PDB file of C-alpha atoms (C1' of nucleotides) in Angstrom:
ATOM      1  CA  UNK O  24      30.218   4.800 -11.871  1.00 43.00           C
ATOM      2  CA  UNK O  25      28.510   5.671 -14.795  1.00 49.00           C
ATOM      3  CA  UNK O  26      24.761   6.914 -14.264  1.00 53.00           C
ATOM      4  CA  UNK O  27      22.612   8.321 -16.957  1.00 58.00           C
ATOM      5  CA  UNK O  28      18.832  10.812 -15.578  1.00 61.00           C
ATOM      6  CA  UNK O  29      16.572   9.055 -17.622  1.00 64.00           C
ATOM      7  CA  UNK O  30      14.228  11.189 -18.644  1.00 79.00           C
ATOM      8  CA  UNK O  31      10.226  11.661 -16.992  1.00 91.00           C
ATOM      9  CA  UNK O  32       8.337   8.243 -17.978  1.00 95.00           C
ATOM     10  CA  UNK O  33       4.739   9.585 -18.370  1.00 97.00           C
ATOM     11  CA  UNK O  34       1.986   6.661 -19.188  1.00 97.00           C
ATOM     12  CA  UNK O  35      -0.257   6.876 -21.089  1.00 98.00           C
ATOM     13  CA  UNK O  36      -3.936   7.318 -20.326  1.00 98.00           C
ATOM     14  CA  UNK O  37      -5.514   4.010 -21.510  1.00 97.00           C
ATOM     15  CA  UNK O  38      -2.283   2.219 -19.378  1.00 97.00           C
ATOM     16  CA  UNK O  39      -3.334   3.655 -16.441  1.00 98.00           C
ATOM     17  CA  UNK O  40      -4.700   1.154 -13.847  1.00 98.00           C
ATOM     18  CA  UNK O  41      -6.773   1.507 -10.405  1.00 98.00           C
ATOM     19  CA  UNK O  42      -4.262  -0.703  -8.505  1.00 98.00           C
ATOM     20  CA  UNK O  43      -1.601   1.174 -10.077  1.00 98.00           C
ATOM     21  CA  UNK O  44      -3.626   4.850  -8.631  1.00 98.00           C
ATOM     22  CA  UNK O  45      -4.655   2.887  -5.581  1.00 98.00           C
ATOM     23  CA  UNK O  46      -1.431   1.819  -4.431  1.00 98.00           C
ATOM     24  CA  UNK O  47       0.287   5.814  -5.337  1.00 98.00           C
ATOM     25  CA  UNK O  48      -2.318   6.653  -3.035  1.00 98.00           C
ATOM     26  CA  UNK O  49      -1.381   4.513   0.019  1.00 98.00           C
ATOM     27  CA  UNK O  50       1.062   6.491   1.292  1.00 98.00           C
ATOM     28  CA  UNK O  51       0.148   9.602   3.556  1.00 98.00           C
ATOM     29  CA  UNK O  52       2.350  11.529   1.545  1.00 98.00           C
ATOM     30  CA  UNK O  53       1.934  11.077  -1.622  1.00 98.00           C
ATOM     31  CA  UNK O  54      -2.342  11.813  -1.035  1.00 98.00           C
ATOM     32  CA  UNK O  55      -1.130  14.612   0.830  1.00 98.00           C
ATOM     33  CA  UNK O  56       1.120  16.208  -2.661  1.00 98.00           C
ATOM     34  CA  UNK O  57      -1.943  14.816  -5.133  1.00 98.00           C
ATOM     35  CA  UNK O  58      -4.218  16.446  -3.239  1.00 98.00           C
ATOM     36  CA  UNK O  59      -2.455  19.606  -2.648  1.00 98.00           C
ATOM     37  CA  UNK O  60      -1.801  19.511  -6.432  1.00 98.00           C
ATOM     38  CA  UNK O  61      -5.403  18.872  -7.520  1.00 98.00           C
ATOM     39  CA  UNK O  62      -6.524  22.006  -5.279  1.00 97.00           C
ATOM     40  CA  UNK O  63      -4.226  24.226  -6.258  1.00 95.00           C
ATOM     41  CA  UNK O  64      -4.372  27.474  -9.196  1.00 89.00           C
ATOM     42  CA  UNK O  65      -0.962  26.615 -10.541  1.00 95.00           C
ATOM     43  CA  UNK O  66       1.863  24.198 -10.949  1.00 95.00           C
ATOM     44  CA  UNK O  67       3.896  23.257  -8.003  1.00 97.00           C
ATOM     45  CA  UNK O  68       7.805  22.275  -7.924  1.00 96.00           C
ATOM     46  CA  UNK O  69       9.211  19.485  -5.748  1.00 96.00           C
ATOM     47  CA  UNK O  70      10.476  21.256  -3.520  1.00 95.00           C
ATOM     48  CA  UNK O  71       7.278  23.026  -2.516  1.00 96.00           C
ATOM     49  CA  UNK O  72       6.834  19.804  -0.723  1.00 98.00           C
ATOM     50  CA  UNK O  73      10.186  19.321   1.063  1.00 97.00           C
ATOM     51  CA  UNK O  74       7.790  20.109   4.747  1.00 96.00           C
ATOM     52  CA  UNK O  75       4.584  17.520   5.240  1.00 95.00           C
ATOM     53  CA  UNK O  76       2.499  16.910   7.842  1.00 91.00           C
ATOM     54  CA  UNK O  77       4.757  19.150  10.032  1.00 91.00           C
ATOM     55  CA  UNK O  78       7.954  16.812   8.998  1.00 93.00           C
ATOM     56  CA  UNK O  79      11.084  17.924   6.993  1.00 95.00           C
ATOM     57  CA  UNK O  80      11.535  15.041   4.022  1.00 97.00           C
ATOM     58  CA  UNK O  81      14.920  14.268   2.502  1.00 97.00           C
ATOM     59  CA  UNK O  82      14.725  15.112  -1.105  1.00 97.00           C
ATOM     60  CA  UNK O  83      15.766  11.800  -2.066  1.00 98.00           C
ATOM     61  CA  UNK O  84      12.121  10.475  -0.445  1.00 98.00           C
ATOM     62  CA  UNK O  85      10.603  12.955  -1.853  1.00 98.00           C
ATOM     63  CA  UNK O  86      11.775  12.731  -5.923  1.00 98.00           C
ATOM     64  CA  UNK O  87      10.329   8.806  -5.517  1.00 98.00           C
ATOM     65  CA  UNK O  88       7.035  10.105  -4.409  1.00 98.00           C
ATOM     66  CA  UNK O  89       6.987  12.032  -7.205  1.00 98.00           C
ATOM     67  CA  UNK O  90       8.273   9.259  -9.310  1.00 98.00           C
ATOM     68  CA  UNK O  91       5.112   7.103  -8.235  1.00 98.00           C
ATOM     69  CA  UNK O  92       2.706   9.420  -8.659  1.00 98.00           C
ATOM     70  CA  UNK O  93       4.283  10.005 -12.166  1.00 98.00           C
ATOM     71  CA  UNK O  94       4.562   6.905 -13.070  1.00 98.00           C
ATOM     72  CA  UNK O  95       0.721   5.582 -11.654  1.00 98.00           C
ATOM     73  CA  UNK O  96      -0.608   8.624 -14.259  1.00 98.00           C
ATOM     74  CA  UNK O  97      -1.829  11.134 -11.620  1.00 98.00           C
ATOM     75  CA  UNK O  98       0.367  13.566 -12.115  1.00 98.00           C
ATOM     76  CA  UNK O  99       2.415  15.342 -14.772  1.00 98.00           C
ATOM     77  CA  UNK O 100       5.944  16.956 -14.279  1.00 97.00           C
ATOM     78  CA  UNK O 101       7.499  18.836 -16.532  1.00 96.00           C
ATOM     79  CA  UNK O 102      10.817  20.261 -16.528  1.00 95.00           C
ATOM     80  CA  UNK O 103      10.701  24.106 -16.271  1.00 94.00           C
ATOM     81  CA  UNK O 104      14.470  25.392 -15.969  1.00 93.00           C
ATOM     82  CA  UNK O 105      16.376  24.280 -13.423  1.00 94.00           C
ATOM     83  CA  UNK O 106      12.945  23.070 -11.138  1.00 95.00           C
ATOM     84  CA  UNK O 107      10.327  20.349 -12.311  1.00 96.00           C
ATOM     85  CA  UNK O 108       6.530  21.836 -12.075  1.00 97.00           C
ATOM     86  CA  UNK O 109       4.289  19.507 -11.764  1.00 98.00           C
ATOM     87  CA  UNK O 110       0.195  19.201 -12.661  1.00 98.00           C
ATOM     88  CA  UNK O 111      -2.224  16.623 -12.014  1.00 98.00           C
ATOM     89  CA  UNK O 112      -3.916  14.805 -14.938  1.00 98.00           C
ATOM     90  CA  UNK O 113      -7.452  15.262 -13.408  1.00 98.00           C
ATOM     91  CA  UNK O 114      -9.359  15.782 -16.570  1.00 98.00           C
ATOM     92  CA  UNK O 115      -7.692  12.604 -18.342  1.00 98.00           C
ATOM     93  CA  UNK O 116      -8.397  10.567 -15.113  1.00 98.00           C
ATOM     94  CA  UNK O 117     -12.337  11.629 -14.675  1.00 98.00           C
ATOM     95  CA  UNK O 118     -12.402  10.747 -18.951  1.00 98.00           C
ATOM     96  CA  UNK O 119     -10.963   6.992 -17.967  1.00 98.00           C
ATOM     97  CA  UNK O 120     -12.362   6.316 -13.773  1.00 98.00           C
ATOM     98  CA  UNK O 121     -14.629   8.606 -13.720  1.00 98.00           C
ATOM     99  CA  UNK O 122     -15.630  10.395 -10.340  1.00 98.00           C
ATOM    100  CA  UNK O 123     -12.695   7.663  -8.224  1.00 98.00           C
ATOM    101  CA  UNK O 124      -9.774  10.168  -8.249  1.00 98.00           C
ATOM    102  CA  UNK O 125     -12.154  13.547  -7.233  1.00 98.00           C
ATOM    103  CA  UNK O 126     -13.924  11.374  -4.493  1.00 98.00           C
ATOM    104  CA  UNK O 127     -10.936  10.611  -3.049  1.00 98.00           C
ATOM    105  CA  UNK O 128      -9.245  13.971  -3.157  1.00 98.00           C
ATOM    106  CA  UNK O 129     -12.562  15.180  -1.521  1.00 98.00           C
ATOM    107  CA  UNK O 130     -12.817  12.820   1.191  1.00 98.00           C
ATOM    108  CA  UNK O 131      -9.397  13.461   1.802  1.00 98.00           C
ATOM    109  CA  UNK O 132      -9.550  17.024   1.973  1.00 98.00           C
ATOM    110  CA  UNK O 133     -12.413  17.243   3.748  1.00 98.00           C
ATOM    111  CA  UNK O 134     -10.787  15.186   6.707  1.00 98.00           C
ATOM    112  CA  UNK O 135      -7.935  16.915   6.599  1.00 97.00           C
ATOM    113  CA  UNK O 136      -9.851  20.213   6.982  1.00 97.00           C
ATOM    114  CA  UNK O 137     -12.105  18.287  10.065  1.00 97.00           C
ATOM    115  CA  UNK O 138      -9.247  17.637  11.687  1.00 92.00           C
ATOM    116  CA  UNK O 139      -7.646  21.112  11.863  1.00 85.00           C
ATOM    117  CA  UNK O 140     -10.792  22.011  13.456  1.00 80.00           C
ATOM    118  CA  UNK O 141     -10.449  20.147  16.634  1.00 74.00           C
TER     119      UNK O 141
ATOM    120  CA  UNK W  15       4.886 -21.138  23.702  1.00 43.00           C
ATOM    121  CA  UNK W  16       0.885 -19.624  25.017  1.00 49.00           C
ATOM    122  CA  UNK W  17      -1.199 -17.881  22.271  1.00 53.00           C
ATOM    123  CA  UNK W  18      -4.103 -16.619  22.729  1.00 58.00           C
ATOM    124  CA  UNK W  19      -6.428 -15.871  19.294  1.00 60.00           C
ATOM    125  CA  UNK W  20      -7.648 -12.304  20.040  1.00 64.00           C
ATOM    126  CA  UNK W  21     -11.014 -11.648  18.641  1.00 79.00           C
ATOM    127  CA  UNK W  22     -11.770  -9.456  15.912  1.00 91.00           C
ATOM    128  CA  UNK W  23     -11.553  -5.898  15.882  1.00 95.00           C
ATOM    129  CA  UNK W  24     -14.096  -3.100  13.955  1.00 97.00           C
ATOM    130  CA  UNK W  25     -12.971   0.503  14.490  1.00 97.00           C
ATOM    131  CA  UNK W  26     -15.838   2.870  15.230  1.00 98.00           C
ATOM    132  CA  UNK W  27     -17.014   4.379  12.426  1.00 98.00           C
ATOM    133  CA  UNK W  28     -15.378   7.513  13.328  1.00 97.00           C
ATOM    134  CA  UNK W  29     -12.241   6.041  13.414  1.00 97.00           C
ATOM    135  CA  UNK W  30     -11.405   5.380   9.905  1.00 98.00           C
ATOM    136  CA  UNK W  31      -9.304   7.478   7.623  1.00 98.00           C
ATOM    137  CA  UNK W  32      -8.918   8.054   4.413  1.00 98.00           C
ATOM    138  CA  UNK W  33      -4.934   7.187   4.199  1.00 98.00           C
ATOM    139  CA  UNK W  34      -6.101   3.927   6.525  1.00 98.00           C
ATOM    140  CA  UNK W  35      -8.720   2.945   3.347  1.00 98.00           C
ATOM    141  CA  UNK W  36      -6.727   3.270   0.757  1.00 98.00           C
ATOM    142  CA  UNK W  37      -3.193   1.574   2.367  1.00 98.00           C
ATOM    143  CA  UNK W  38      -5.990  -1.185   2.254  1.00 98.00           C
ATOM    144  CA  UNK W  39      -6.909  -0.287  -0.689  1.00 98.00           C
ATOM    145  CA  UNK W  40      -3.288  -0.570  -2.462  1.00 98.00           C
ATOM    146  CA  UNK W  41      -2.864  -4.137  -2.805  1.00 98.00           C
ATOM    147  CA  UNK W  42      -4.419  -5.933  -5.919  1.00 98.00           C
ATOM    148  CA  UNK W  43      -5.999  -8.701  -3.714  1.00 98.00           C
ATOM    149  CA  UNK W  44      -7.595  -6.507  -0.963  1.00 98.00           C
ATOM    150  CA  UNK W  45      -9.412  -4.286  -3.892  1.00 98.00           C
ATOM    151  CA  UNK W  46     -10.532  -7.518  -5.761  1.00 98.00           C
ATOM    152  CA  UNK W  47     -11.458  -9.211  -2.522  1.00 98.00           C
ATOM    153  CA  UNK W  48     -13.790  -5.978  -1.360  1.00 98.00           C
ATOM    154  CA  UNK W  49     -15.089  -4.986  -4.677  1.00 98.00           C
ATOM    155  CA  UNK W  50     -16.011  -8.722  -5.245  1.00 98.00           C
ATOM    156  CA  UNK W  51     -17.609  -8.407  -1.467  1.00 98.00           C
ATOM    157  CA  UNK W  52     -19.783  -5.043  -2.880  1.00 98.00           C
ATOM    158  CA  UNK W  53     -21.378  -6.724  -5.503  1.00 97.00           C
ATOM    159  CA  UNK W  54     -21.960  -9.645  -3.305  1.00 96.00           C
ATOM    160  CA  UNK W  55     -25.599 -10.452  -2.597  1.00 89.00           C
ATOM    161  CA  UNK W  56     -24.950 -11.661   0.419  1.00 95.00           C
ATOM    162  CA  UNK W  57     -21.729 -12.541   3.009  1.00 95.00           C
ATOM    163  CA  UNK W  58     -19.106 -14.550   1.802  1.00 97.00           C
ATOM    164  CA  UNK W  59     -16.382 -16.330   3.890  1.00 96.00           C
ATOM    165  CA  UNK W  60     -12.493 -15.867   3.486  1.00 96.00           C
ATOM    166  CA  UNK W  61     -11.665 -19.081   1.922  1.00 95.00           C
ATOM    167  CA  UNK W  62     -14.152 -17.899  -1.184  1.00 96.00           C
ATOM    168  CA  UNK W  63     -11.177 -15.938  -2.019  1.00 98.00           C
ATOM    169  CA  UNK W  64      -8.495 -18.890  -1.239  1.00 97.00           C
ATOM    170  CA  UNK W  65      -8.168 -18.697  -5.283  1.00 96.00           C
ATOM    171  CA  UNK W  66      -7.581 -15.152  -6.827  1.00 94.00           C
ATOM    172  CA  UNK W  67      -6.286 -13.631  -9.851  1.00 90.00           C
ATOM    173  CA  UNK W  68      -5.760 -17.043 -11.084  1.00 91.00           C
ATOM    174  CA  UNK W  69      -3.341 -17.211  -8.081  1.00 93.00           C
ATOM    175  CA  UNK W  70      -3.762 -19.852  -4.983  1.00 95.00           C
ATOM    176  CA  UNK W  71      -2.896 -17.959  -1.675  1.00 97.00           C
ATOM    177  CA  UNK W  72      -2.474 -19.648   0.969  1.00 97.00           C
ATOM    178  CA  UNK W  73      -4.579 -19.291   4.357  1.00 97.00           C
ATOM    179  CA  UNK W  74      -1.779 -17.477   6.483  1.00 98.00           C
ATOM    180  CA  UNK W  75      -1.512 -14.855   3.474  1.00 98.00           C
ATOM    181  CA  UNK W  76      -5.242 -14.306   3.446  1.00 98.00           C
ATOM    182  CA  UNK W  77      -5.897 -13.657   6.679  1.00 98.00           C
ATOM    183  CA  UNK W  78      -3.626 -11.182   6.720  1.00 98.00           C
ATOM    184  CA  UNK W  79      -5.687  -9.263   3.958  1.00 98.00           C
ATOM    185  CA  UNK W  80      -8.734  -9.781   5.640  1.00 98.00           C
ATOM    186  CA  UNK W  81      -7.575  -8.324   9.055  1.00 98.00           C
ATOM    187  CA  UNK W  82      -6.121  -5.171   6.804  1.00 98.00           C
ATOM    188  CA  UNK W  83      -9.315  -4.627   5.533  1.00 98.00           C
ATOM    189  CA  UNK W  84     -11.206  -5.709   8.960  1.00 98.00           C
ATOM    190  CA  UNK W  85      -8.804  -3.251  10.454  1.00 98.00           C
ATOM    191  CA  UNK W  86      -9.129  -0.144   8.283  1.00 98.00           C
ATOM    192  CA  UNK W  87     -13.225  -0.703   9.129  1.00 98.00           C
ATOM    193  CA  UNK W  88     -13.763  -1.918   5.172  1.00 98.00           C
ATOM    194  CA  UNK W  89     -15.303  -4.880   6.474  1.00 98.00           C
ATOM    195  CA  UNK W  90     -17.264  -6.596   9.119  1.00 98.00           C
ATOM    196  CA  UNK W  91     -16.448 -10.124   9.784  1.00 97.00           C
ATOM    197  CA  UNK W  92     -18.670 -12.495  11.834  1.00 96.00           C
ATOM    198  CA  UNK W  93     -17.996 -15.917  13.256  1.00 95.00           C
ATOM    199  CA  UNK W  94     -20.583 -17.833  12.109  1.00 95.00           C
ATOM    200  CA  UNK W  95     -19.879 -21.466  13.621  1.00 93.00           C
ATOM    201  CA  UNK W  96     -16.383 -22.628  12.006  1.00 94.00           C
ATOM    202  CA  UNK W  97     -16.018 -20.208   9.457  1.00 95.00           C
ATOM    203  CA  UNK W  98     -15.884 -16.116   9.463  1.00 96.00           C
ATOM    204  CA  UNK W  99     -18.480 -14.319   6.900  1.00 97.00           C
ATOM    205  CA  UNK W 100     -17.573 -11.022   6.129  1.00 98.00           C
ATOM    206  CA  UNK W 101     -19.654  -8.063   4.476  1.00 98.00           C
ATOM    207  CA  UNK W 102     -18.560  -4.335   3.366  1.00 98.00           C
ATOM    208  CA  UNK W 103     -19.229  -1.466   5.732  1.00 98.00           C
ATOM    209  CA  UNK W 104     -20.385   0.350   2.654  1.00 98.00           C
ATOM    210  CA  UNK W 105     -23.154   2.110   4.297  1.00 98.00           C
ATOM    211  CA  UNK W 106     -21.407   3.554   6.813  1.00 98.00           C
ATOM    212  CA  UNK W 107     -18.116   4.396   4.882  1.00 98.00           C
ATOM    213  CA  UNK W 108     -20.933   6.316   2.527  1.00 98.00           C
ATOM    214  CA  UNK W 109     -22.377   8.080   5.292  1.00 98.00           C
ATOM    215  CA  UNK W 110     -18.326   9.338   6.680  1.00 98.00           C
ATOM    216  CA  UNK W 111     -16.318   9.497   3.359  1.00 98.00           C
ATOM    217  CA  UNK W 112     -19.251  10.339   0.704  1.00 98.00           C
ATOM    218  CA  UNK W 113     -19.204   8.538  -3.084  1.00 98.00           C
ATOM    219  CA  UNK W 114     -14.916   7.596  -2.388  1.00 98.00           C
ATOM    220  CA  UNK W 115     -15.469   3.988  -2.083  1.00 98.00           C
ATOM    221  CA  UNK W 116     -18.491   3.556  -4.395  1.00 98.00           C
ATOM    222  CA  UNK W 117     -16.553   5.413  -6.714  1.00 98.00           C
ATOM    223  CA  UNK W 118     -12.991   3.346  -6.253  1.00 98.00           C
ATOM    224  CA  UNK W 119     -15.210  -0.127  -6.592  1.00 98.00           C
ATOM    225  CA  UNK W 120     -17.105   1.643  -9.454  1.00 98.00           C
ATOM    226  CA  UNK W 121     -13.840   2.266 -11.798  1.00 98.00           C
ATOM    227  CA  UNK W 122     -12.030  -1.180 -10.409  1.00 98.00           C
ATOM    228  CA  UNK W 123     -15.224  -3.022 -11.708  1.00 98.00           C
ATOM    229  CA  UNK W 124     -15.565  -1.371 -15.235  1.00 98.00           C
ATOM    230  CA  UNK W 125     -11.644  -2.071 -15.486  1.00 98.00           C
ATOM    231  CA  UNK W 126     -11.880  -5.515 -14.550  1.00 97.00           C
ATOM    232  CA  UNK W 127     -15.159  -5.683 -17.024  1.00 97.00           C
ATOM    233  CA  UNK W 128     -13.016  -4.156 -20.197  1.00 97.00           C
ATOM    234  CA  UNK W 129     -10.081  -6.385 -19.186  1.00 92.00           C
ATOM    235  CA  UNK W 130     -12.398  -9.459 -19.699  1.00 84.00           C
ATOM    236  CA  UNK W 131     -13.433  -8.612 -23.007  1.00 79.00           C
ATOM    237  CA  UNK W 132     -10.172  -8.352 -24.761  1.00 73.00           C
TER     238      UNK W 132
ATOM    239  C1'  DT R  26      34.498  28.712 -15.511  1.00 85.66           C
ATOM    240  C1'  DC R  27      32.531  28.058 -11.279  1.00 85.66           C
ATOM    241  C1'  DC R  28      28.720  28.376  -8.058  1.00 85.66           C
ATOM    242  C1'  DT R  29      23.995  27.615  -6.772  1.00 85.66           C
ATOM    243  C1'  DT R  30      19.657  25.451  -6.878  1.00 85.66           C
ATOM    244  C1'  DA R  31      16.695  21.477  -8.054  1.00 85.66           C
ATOM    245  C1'  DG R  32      16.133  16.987  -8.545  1.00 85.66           C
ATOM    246  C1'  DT R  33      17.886  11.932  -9.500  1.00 85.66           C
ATOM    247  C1'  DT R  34      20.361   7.710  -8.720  1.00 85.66           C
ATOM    248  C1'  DC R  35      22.903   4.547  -5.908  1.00 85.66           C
ATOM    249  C1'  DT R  36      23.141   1.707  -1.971  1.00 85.66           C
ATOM    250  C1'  DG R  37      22.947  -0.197   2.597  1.00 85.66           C
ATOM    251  C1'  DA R  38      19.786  -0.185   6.460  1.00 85.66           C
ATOM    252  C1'  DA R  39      15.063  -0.251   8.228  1.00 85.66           C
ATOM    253  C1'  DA R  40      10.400  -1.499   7.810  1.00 85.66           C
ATOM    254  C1'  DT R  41       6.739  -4.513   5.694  1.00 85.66           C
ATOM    255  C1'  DA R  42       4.832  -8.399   3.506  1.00 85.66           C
ATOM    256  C1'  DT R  43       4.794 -13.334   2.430  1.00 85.66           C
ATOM    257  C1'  DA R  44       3.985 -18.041   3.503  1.00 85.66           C
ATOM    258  C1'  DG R  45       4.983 -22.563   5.892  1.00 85.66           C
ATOM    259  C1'  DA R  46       4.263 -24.650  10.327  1.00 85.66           C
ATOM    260  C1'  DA R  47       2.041 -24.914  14.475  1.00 85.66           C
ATOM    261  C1'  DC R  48      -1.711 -23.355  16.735  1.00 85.66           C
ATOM    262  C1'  DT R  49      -6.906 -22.184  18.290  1.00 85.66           C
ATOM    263  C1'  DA R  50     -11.895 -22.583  17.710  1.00 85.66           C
ATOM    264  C1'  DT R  51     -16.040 -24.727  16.433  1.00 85.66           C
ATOM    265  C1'  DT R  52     -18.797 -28.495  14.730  1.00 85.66           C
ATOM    266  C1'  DG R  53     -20.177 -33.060  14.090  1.00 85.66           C
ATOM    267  C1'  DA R  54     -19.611 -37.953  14.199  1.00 85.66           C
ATOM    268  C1'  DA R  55     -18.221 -42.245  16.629  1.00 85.66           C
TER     269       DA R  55
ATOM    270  C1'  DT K   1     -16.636 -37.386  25.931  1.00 85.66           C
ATOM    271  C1'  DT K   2     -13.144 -38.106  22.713  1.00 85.66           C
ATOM    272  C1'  DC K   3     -11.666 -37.685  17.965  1.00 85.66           C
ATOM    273  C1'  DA K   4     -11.468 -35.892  13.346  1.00 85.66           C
ATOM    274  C1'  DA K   5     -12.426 -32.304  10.117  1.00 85.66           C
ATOM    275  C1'  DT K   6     -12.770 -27.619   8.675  1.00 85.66           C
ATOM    276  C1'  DA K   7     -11.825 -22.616   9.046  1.00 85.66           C
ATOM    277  C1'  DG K   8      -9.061 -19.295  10.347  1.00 85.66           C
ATOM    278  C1'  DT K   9      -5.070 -17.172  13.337  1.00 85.66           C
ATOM    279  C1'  DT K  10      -0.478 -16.577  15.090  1.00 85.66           C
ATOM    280  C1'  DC K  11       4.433 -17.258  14.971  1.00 85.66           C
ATOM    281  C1'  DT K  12       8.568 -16.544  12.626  1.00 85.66           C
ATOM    282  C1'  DA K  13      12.135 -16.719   9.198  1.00 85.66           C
ATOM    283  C1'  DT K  14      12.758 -15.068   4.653  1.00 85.66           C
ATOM    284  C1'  DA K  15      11.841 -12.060   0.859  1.00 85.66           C
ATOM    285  C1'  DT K  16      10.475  -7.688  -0.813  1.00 85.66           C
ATOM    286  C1'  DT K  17       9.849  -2.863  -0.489  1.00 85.66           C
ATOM    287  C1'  DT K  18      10.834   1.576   1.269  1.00 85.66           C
ATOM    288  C1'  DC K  19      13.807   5.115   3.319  1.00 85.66           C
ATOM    289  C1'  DA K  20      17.464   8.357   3.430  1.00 85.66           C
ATOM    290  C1'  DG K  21      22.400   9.824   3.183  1.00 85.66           C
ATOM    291  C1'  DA K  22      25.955  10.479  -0.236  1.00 85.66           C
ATOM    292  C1'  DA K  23      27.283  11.220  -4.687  1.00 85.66           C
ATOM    293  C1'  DC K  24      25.642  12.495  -8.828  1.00 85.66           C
ATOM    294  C1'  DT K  25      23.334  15.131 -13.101  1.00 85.66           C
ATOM    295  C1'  DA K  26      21.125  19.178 -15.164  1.00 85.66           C
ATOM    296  C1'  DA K  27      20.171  23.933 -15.900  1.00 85.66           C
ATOM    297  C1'  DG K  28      20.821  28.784 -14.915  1.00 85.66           C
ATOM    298  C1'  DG K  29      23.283  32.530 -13.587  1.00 85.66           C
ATOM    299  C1'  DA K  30      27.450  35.521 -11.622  1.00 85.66           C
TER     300       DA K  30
END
DNA sequence: TCCTTAGTTCTGAAATATAGAACTATTGAA
DNA sequence: TTCAATAGTTCTATATTTCAGAACTAAGGA
């Protein structure tokens, strides 16, 4: 069985859609790794993820999450040795949608920090 | 075989999440149905929306979408003799979740707009 | 060269969504 | 009152999508 990594598929900006960002964002886990991303001071690997929400993902799951959001626009991975780091494309987003992606990452983060509260 | 057609169900505001909205949120008929509903002057019934993207859905399919959004508290629907009217909960999602949804119906419009115009 | 770490691809199983058919609910007319 | 019409829901089999284990690729050392 012959099988060839293709190599990242990035889109570009102006073929980035809202269904295409809405429906990355409809999984728990992949708002949980944007938003973690979009927070963040520096680029995070994969693998930084392999724990969510208090479960333990198999890395298989986890590379098509990162596939999705890579491939919806929201994110950028680039290889960096032998680990892929990965940014989100926050300013080219705001340029194109405007305030959508940073209202969700704030509604989403400030639930998230609600709910550790209780 | 006894079936009994439960009525409709509107979480408290409190109840809605942010991963519930935009699981909602991820299908391309759901966020054309509610942004359409947004800019509505006034409530609209489900069968409005019988014929979408050029596509003709039929009635089982679009029920289903309308309990998703019902469900996630996008919506309100109301029986008003044979038909249901429905209307955003835009106020109230405002009031819990900020600019998120303005700002996801904001950027699907102005896509929707540009994607006209070509 | 071989080992280790990081991530991808393949594939069958599990979960979800779709849509036709049969149903319920309400209204209005005969 | 019954009957027909309209609007929407529920049931259910099929189709599609997602998940996750196993096998793989890719890069960097020892």
């Amino acid at each position: 069985m012959v099988s060839v990594m293709r190599s990242l598929y990035h889109p570009p900006v102006d073929q980035i859609t809202v269904e295409g960002i809405l429906h990355a964002f409809s999984d728990p886990i992949r708002i949980e790794i944007f938003a973690n991303l979009a927070m963040a001071e520096c680029a995070k690997n994969c693998s930084t993820f392999l724990t969510i929400h208090k479960q333990q993902l198999p890395k298989s799951t986890l590379s098509q999450h990162f596939r999705i959001l890579r491939e919806a626009g929201l994110i950028r991975s680039e290889r960096k040795g032998v680990e892929l780091v990965n940014v989100t494309r926050c300013a080219e987003l705001k340029q194109r949608f405007g305030p959508m992606v940073q209202g969700i990452v704030e509604a989403y983060a400030a639930q998230q920090k609600a709910k550790k509260k209780k």
